XYZ file of C-alpha atoms in Angstrom:
187
model
C -24.963 18.677 -72.037
C -23.824 22.286 -72.210
C -26.664 23.583 -70.086
C -25.583 21.281 -67.228
C -22.452 23.416 -66.715
C -24.680 26.245 -65.473
C -26.476 24.178 -62.839
C -25.437 24.395 -59.235
C -23.750 21.275 -57.843
C -26.940 20.256 -56.025
C -29.116 20.695 -59.129
C -26.566 18.795 -61.182
C -26.518 15.930 -58.721
C -30.330 15.830 -58.702
C -30.521 15.868 -62.499
C -28.037 12.946 -62.676
C -30.111 10.906 -60.239
C -33.278 11.713 -62.203
C -31.605 10.404 -65.348
C -30.626 7.185 -63.527
C -34.252 6.791 -62.424
C -35.406 7.377 -66.031
C -33.083 4.667 -67.417
C -34.117 2.290 -64.581
C -37.749 2.789 -65.523
C -36.906 2.115 -69.202
C -34.990 -1.045 -68.207
C -38.044 -2.365 -66.277
C -40.014 -2.325 -69.544
C -37.422 -4.322 -71.575
C -38.925 -7.768 -71.221
C -38.825 -8.487 -74.943
C -35.435 -6.860 -75.784
C -33.259 -8.560 -73.156
C -32.933 -12.092 -71.793
C -33.971 -12.593 -68.137
C -30.340 -12.850 -67.039
C -29.292 -9.673 -68.822
C -32.414 -7.833 -67.588
C -31.766 -8.925 -63.979
C -28.077 -7.850 -64.108
C -29.038 -4.519 -65.737
C -31.716 -3.806 -63.147
C -29.385 -4.760 -60.243
C -26.639 -2.415 -61.499
C -29.059 0.423 -62.071
C -30.602 -0.123 -58.625
C -27.078 0.043 -57.102
C -26.464 3.304 -58.945
C -29.769 4.705 -57.720
C -29.113 3.630 -54.126
C -25.394 4.373 -53.754
C -25.168 7.264 -56.165
C -23.180 7.608 -59.380
C -20.014 8.604 -57.534
C -19.815 5.611 -55.167
C -16.747 3.371 -55.235
C -18.671 0.581 -57.021
C -20.276 2.897 -59.549
C -17.666 2.431 -62.214
C -18.164 -1.311 -62.252
C -21.900 -0.912 -62.511
C -21.588 1.603 -65.298
C -19.261 -0.680 -67.291
C -21.646 -3.602 -66.744
C -24.728 -1.665 -67.916
C -22.968 -0.215 -70.934
C -21.663 -3.680 -71.891
C -25.054 -5.356 -71.601
C -26.759 -2.681 -73.645
C -24.055 -2.519 -76.319
C -24.114 -6.299 -76.774
C -27.914 -6.274 -76.985
C -27.834 -3.494 -79.618
C -25.272 -5.480 -81.588
C -27.505 -8.533 -81.598
C -30.400 -6.453 -82.845
C -28.451 -5.074 -85.760
C -29.883 -6.383 -89.055
C -27.296 -4.847 -91.328
C -25.411 -1.683 -92.196
C -26.005 1.140 -94.591
C -23.684 3.896 -95.805
C -24.259 7.450 -94.655
C -22.414 10.421 -96.037
C -20.764 12.575 -93.352
C -19.445 15.792 -94.872
C -20.463 18.727 -97.039
C -20.914 19.649 -100.622
C -18.097 21.862 -101.813
C -18.900 23.899 -105.056
C -15.335 23.468 -106.360
C -14.628 19.876 -105.373
C -17.996 18.270 -104.977
C -18.908 16.132 -102.004
C -16.126 16.319 -99.396
C -16.315 13.935 -96.490
C -16.534 10.218 -95.740
C -19.141 7.515 -95.882
C -19.778 5.843 -92.551
C -21.363 2.488 -91.985
C -24.402 2.990 -89.762
C -26.137 -0.036 -88.291
C -29.697 -0.807 -89.368
C -31.543 -1.797 -86.155
C -34.682 -3.772 -85.569
C -37.578 -2.200 -83.653
C -36.225 -3.711 -80.402
C -32.765 -2.543 -81.323
C -33.979 1.021 -81.544
C -35.419 0.792 -78.015
C -32.083 -0.579 -76.757
C -30.119 2.078 -78.681
C -32.191 4.854 -77.137
C -31.558 3.368 -73.708
C -27.818 3.034 -74.404
C -27.665 6.682 -75.526
C -29.504 7.787 -72.427
C -27.088 5.736 -70.247
C -24.091 7.164 -72.038
C -25.482 10.612 -71.098
C -25.475 9.500 -67.461
C -21.879 8.351 -67.781
C -20.917 11.783 -69.187
C -22.850 13.505 -66.477
C -21.104 11.391 -63.882
C -17.716 12.324 -65.315
C -18.603 16.069 -65.323
C -20.000 15.846 -61.797
C -16.903 14.074 -60.578
C -14.671 16.730 -62.238
C -16.612 19.554 -60.599
C -16.392 17.920 -57.149
C -12.658 17.323 -57.603
C -12.186 20.965 -58.639
C -14.059 22.179 -55.566
C -12.041 19.888 -53.279
C -8.842 21.060 -54.907
C -9.797 24.716 -54.227
C -10.680 23.955 -50.656
C -7.436 22.013 -50.160
C -5.410 24.924 -51.601
C -7.230 27.425 -49.311
C -6.677 25.184 -46.278
C -2.954 24.829 -47.045
C -2.676 28.591 -47.378
C -4.471 29.080 -44.104
C -2.112 26.599 -42.347
C 0.921 28.310 -43.793
C -0.319 31.733 -42.724
C -1.028 30.398 -39.248
C 2.506 29.021 -38.987
C 4.010 32.206 -40.241
C 1.983 34.347 -37.817
C 3.008 32.147 -34.875
C 6.678 32.317 -35.968
C 6.549 36.138 -36.359
C 4.857 36.532 -33.028
C 7.460 34.286 -31.397
C 10.208 36.237 -33.016
C 8.813 39.553 -31.885
C 7.671 38.876 -28.322
C 8.850 35.357 -27.624
C 5.597 34.661 -25.796
C 4.523 31.457 -27.630
C 6.040 28.083 -26.775
C 5.785 25.026 -29.017
C 3.941 23.082 -26.339
C 1.188 25.741 -26.147
C 0.339 25.500 -29.865
C -2.585 23.429 -31.076
C -1.663 20.147 -32.647
C -0.643 20.645 -36.262
C 1.069 18.388 -38.739
C 4.493 17.051 -37.790
C 6.173 18.695 -40.749
C 4.797 22.070 -39.760
C 5.779 21.602 -36.122
C 9.318 20.878 -37.353
C 9.280 24.224 -39.121
C 8.230 25.742 -35.782
C 11.159 24.262 -33.970
C 13.619 25.224 -36.679
C 12.716 28.886 -36.423
C 12.496 29.416 -32.671
C 14.693 32.236 -31.537
C 17.473 30.935 -29.280
């Protein structure tokens, strides 16, 4: 995921759509792992993500639906649990860490788990892509607000110095900013 930070926005968008295509292709081959109803719902949601894009208004619903279907299918394919040590061996204190219960999956469960992990990667990419776009829009909005304020200030200064601008000759700007114009007209 770290290398995605260095991609341009266009490359990042393309990579996200390629991942959606990859998971869609995997889902088309899941005839044994999913019921017909689940497979149909999964393919419809993935097709919507492919068609509308991962940032569309309906994308969050489709992402939740796909993740729920896959997580439930993985759970059904769990045959048991085994303990796995998560920690390190300390020379003074011995083994330091915890034992986690990791599911033991059937062969079909492994296929579904791989698909679920790939889809969670898409969800993470979508969140990162959304954050980058919001940051860009925020920067543009800040720049635009500064330009508007500078324009108003320049018009006000010009009016104060030479009195040659009148409010009715200005281009249409927001009402609040026009009020600022009227408040500072020399009388």
